[in-house]
PDB file of C-alpha atoms in Angstrom:
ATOM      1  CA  UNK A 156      21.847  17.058 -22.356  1.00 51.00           C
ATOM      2  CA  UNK A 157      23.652  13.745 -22.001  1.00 59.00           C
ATOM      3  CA  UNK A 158      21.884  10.918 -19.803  1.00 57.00           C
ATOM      4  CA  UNK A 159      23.531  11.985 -16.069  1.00 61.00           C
ATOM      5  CA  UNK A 160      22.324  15.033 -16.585  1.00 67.00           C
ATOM      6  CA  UNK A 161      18.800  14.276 -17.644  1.00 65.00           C
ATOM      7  CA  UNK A 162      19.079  11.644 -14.281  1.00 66.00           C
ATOM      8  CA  UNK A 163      19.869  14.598 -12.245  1.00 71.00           C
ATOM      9  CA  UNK A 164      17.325  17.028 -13.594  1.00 75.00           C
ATOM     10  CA  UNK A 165      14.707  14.534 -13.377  1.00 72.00           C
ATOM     11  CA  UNK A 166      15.826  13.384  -9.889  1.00 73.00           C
ATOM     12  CA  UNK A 167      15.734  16.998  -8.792  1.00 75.00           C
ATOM     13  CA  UNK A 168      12.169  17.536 -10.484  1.00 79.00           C
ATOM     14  CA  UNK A 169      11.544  13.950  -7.833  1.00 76.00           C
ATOM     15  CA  UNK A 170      12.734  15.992  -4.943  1.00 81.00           C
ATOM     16  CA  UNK A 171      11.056  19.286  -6.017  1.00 87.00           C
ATOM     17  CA  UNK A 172       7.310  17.818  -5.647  1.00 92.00           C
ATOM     18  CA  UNK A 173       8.406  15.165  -2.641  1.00 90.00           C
ATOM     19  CA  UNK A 174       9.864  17.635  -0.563  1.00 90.00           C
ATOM     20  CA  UNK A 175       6.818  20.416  -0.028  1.00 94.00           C
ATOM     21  CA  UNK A 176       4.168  17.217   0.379  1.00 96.00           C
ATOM     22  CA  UNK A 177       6.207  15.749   3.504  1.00 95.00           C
ATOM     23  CA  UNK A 178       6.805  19.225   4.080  1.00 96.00           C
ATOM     24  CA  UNK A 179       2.759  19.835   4.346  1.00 98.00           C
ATOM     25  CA  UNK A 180       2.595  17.011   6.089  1.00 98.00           C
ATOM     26  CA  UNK A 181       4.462  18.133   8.685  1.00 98.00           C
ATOM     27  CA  UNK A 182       2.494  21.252   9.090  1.00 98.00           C
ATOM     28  CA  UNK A 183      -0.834  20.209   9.193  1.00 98.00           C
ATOM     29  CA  UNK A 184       0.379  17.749  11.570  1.00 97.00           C
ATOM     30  CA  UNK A 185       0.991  19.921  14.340  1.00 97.00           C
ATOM     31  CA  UNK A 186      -1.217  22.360  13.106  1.00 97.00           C
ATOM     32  CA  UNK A 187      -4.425  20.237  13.724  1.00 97.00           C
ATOM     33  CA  UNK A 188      -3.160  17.952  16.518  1.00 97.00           C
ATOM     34  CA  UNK A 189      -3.376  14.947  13.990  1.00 98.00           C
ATOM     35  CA  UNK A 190      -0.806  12.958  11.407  1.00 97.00           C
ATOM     36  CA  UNK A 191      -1.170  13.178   7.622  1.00 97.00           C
ATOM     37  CA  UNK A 192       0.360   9.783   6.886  1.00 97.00           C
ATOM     38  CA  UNK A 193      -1.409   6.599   7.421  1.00 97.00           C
ATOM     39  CA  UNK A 194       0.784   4.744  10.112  1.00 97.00           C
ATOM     40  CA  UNK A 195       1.521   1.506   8.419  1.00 97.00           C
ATOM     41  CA  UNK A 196       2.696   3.456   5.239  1.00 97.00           C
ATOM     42  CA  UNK A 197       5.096   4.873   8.082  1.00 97.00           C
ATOM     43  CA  UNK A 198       6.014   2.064   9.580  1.00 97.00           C
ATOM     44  CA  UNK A 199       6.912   1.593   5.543  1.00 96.00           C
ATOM     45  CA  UNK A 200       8.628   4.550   4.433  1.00 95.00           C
ATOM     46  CA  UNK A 201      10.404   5.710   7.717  1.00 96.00           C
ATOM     47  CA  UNK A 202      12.927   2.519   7.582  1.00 96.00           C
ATOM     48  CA  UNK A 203      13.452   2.381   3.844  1.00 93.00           C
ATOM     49  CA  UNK A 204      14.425   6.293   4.004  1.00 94.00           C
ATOM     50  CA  UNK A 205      16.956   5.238   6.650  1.00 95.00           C
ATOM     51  CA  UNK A 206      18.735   2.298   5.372  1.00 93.00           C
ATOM     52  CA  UNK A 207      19.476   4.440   2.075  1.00 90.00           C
ATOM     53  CA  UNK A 208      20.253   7.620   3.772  1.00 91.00           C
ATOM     54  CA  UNK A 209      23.047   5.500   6.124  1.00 92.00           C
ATOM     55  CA  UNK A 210      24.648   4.037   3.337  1.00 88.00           C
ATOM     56  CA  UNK A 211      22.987   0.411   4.470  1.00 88.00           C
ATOM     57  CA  UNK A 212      21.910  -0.076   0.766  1.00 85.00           C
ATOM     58  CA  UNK A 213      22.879   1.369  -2.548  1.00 82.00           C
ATOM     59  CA  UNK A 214      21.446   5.003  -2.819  1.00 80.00           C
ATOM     60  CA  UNK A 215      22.067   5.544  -6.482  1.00 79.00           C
ATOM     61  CA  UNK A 216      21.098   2.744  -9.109  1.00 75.00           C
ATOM     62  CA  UNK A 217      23.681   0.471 -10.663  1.00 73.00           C
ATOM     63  CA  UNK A 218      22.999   2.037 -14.510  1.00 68.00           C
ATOM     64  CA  UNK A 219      23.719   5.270 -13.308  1.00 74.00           C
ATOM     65  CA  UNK A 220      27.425   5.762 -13.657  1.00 73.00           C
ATOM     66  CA  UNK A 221      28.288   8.950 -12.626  1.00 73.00           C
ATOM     67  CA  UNK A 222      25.405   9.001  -9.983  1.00 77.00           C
ATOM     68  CA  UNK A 223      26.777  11.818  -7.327  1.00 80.00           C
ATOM     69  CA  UNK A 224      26.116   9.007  -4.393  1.00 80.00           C
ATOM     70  CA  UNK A 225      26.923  11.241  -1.419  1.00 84.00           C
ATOM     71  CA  UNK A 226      24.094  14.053  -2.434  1.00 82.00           C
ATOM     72  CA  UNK A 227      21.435  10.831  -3.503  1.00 82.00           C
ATOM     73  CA  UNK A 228      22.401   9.580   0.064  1.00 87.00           C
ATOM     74  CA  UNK A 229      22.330  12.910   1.874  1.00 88.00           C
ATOM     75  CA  UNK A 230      18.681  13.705   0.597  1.00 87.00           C
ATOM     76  CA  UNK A 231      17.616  10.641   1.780  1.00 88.00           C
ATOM     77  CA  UNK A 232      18.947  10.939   5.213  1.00 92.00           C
ATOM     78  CA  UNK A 233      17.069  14.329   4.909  1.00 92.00           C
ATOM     79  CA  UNK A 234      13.540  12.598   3.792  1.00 92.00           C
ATOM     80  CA  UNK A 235      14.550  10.419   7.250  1.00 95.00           C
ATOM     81  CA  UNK A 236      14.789  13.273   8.747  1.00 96.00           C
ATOM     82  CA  UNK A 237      11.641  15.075   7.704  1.00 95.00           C
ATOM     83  CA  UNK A 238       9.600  11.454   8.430  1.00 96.00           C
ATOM     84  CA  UNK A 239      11.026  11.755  11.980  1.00 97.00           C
ATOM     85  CA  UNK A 240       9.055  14.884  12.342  1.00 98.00           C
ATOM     86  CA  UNK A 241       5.606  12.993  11.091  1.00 98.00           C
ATOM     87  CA  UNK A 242       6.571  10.064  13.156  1.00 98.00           C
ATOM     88  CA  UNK A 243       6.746  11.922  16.080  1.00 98.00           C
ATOM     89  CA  UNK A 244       3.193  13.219  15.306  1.00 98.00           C
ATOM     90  CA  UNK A 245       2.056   9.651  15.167  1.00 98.00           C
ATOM     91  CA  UNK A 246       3.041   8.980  17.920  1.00 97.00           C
ATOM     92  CA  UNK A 247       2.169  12.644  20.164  1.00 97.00           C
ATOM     93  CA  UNK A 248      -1.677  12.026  18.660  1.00 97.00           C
ATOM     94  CA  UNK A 249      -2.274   8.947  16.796  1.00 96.00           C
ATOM     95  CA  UNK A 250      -3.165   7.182  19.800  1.00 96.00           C
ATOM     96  CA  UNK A 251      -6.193   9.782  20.392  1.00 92.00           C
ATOM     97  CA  UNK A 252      -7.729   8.857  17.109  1.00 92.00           C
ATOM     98  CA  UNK A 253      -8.545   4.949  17.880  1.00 91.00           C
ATOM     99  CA  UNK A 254     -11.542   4.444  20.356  1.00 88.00           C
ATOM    100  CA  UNK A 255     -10.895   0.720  20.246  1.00 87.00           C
ATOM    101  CA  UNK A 256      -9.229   0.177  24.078  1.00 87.00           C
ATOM    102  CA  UNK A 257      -7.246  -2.613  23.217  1.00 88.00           C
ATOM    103  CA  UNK A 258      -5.466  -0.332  20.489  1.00 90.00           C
ATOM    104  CA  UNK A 259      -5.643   2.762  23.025  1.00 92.00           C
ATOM    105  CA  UNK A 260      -3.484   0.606  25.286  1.00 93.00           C
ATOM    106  CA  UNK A 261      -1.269  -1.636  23.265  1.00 96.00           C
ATOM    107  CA  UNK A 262      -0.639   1.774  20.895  1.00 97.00           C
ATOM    108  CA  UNK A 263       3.303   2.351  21.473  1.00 97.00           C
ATOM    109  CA  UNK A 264       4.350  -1.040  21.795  1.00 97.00           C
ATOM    110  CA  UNK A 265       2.377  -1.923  18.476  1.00 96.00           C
ATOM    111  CA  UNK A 266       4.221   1.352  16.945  1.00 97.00           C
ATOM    112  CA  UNK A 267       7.220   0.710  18.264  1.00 97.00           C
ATOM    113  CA  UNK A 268       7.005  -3.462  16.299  1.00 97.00           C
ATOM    114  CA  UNK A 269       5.495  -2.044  13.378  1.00 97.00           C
ATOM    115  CA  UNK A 270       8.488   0.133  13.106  1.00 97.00           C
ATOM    116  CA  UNK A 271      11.419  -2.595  13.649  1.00 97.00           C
ATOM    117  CA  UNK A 272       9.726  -5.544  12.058  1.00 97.00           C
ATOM    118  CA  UNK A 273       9.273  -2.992   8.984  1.00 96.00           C
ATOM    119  CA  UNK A 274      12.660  -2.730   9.147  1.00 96.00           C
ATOM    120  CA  UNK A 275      14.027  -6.264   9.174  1.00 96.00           C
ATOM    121  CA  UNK A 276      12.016  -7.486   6.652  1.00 93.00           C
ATOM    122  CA  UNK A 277      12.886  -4.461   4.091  1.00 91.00           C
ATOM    123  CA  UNK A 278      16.757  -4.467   4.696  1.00 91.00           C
ATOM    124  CA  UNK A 279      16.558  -8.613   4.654  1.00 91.00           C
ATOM    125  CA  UNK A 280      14.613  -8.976   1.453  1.00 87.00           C
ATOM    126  CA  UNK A 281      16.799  -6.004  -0.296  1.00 86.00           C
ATOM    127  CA  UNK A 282      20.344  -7.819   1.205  1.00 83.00           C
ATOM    128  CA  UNK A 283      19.558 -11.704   0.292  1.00 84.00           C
ATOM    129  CA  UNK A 284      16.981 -10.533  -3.008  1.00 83.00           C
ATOM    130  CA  UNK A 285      17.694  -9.985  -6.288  1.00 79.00           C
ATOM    131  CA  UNK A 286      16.245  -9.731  -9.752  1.00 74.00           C
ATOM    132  CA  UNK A 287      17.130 -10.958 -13.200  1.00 75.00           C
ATOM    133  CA  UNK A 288      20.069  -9.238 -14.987  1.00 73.00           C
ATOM    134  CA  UNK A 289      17.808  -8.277 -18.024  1.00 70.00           C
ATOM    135  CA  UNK A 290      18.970  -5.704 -19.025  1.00 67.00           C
ATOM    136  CA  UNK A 291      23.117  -7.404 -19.083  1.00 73.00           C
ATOM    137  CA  UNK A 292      24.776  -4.806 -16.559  1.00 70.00           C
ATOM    138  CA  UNK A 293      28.490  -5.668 -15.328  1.00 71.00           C
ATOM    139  CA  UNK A 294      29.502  -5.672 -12.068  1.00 69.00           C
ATOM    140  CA  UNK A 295      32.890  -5.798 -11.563  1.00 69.00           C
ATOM    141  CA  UNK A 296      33.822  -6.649 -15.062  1.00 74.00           C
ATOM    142  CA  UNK A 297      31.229  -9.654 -14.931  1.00 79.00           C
ATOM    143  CA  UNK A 298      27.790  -9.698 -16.383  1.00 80.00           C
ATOM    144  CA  UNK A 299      25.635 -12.067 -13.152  1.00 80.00           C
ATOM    145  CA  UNK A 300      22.212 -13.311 -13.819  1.00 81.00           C
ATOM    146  CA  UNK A 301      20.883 -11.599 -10.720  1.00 79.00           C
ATOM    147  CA  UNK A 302      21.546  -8.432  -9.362  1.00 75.00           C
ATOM    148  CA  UNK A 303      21.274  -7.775  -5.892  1.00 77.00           C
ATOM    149  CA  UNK A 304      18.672  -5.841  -4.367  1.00 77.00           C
ATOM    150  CA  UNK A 305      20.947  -4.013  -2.386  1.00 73.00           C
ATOM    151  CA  UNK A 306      22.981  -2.532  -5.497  1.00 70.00           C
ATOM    152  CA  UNK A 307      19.376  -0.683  -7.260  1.00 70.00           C
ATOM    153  CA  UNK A 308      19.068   2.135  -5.163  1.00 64.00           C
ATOM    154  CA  UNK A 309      16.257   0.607  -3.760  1.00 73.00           C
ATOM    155  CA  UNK A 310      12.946   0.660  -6.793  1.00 75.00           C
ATOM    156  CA  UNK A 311      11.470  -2.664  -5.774  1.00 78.00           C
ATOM    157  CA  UNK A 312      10.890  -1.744  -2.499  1.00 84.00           C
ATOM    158  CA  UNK A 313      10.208   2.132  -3.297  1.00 86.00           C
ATOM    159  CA  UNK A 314       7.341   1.666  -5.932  1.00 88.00           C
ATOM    160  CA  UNK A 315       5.590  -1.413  -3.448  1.00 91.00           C
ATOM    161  CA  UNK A 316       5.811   1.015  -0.700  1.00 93.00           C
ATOM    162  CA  UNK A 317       4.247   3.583  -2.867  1.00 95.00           C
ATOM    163  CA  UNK A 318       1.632   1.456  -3.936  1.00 96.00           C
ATOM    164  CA  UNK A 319       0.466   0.472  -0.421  1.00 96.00           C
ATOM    165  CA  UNK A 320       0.315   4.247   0.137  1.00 97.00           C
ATOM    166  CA  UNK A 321      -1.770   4.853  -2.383  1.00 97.00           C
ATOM    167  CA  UNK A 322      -4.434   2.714  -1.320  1.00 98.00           C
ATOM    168  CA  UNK A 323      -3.909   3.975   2.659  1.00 98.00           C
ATOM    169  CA  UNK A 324      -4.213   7.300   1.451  1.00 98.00           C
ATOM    170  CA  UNK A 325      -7.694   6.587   0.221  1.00 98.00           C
ATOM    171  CA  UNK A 326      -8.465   4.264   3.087  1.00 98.00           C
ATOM    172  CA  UNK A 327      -7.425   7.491   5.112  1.00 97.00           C
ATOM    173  CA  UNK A 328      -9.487  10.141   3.575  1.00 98.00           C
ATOM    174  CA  UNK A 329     -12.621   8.040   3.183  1.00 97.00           C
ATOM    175  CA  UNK A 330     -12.631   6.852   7.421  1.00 95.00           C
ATOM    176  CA  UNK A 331     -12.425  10.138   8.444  1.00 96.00           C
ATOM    177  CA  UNK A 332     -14.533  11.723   5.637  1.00 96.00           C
ATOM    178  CA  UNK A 333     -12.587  15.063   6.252  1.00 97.00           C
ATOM    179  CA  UNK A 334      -9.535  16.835   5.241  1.00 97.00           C
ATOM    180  CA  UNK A 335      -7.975  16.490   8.695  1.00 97.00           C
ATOM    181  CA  UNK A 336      -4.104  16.270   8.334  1.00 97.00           C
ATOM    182  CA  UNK A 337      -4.569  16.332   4.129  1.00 97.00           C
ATOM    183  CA  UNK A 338      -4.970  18.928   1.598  1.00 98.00           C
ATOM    184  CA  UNK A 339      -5.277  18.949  -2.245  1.00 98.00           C
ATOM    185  CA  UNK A 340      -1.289  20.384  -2.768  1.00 98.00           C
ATOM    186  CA  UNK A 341      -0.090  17.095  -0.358  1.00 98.00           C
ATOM    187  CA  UNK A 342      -2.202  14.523  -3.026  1.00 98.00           C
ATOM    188  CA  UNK A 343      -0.913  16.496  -6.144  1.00 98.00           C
ATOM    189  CA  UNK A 344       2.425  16.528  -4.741  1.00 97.00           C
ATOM    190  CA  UNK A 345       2.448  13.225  -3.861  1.00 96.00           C
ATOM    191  CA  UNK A 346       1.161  12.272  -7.805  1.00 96.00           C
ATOM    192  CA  UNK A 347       3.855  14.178  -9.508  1.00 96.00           C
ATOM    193  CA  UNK A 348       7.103  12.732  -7.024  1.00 93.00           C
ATOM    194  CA  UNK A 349       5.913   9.362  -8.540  1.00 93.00           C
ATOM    195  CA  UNK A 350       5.825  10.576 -11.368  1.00 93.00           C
ATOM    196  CA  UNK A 351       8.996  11.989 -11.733  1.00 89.00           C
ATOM    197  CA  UNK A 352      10.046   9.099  -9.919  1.00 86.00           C
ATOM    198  CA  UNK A 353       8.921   6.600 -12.749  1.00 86.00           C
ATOM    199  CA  UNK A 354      10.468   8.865 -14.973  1.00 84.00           C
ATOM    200  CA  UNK A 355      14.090   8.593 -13.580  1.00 78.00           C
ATOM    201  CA  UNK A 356      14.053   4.973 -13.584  1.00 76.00           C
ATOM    202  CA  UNK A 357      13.170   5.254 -16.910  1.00 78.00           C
ATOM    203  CA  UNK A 358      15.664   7.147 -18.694  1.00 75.00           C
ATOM    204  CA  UNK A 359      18.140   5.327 -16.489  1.00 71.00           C
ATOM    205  CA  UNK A 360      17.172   2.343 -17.775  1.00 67.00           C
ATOM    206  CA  UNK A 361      16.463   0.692 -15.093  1.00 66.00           C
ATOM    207  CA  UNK A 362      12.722  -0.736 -15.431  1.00 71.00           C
ATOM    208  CA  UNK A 363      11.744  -4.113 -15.476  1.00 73.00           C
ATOM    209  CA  UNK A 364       7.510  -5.255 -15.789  1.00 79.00           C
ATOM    210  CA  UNK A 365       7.121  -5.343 -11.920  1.00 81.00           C
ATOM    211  CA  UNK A 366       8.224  -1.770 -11.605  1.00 82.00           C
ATOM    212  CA  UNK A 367       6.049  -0.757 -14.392  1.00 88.00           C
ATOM    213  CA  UNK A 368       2.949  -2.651 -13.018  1.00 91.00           C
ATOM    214  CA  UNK A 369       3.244  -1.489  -9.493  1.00 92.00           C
ATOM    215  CA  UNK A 370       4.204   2.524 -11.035  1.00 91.00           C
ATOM    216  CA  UNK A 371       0.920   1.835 -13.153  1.00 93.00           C
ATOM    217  CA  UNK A 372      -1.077   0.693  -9.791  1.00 96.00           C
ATOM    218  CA  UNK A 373       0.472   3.643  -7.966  1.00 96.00           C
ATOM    219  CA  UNK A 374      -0.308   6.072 -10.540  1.00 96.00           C
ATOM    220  CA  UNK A 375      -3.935   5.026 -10.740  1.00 97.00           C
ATOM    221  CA  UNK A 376      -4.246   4.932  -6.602  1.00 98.00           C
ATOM    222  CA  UNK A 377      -2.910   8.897  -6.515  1.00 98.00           C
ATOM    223  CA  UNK A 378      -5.156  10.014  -9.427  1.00 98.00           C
ATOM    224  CA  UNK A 379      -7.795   8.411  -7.860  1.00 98.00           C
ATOM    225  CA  UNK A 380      -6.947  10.472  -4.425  1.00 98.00           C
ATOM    226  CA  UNK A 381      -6.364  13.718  -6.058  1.00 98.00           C
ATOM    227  CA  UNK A 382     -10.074  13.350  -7.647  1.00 98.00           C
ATOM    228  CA  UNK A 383     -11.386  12.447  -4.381  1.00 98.00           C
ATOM    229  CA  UNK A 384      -9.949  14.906  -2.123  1.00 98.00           C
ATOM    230  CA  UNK A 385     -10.863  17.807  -4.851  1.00 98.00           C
ATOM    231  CA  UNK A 386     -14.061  16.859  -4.539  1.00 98.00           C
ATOM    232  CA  UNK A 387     -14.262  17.007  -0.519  1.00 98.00           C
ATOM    233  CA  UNK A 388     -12.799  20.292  -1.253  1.00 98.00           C
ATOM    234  CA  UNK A 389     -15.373  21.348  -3.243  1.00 97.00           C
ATOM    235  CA  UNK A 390     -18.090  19.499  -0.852  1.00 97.00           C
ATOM    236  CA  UNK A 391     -16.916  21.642   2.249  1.00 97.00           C
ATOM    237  CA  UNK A 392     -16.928  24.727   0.356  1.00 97.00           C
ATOM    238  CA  UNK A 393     -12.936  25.183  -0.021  1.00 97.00           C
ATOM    239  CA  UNK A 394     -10.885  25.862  -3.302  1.00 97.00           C
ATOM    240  CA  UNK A 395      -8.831  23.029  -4.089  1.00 97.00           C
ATOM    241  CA  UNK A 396      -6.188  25.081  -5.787  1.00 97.00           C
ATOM    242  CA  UNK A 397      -6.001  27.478  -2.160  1.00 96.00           C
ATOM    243  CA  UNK A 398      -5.599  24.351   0.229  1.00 96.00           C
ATOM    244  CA  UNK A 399      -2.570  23.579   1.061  1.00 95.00           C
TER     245      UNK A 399
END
């Protein structure tokens, strides 16, 4: 199996786990009157899922030649699509869950400028950033000392994001010291799409040391939620490998 196909397999194996955990999400979401994603992870996510599912930045990484960019860029638009459902949740009965007034009242407007200045930041950094060309890829027939943010398919950005999830996750779980809007398949889930995740950079080539320390940070974050929501599991009398 040549190096496209490896990409694709791998990239597949990415959408296999990421898929069911927003999925779950979703479900518990409306099933329990709650959301399952920590807001500013949202506020996160929800924009960088949109600017590569509308063709705003680069969907498929520069190394990846024969990268099929329309279905890359269509399952992103879908993972936008999907978030809109667990935004909407946010926002039906996130507010309910604050008992501070001045966040009970200023709730939507705060959502609403989390949202956009999320947004701006991500698809300015990505358009005017860049890295160092370690790794010697042509563009155009020329070999530039940076490459563009823009052109990556969007890593940097991806694997910070992921980070800060990791540790809102956690924050999550341990201020509401319950399983509301969580379950043990959404944490594994969640562990294995960044793994698989990692992975494709990987054998694309495409990793540089911040990439690997924030995938190692990551890693360690969703290992450390798995363990902790298997053990709430266990502490409310539920089987871990039942809840999903």
């Amino acid at each position: 199996m040549d190096e496209n196909n490896v990409g694709l397999v791998v990239s597949y194996a990415l959408i296999g786990f990421w898929l069911p955990a927003y999925v779950l999400v979703i479900w518990h979401g409306f099933k329990e009157k709650t959301y399952g994603m920590p807001i500013v992870a949202m506020c996160g996510n929800w924009p960088w899922e949109i600017m590569l599912g509308a063709g705003m930045v680069r969907a498929c990484p520069i190394a990846w030649e024969a990268c099929p960019q329309p279905l890359i860029q269509g399952l992103n638009a879908g993972a936008a699509v999907l978030d809109a459902f667990i935004v909407y949740t946010i926002f039906k009965f996130g507010r309910d869950k604050f008992s501070d007034s001045l966040m009970r009242r200023y709730y939507y407007p705060i959502l609403i400028f989390g949202l956009v200045s999320s947004a701006a930041i991500q698809y300015t950094a990505t358009v005017e950033l860049g890295f160092p060309n370690i790794f010697d890829l042509a563009i155009g027939g020329q070999t530039p000392d940076y490459l563009p943010l823009q052109d990556q398919g969007g890593p940097l950005t991806a694997f910070g994001l992921t980070l800060l999830a990791g540790v809102l996750f956690i924050t999550m779980l341990r201020q509401r010291d319950s399983l509301e809007g969580q379950s043990f398949y959404i944490a594994l889930f969640m562990l294995l799409g960044n793994f698989f995740a990692y992975l494709f950079l990987f054998l694309l080539g495409e990793i540089i040391g911040v990439i690997t320390v924030l995938y190692v940070g990551t890693l360690l974050l969703n290992f450390i939620y798995v363990a902790m929501v298997y053990r709430k599991c266990r502490a409310l009398g539920i089987n871990p490998w039942l809840n999903f």
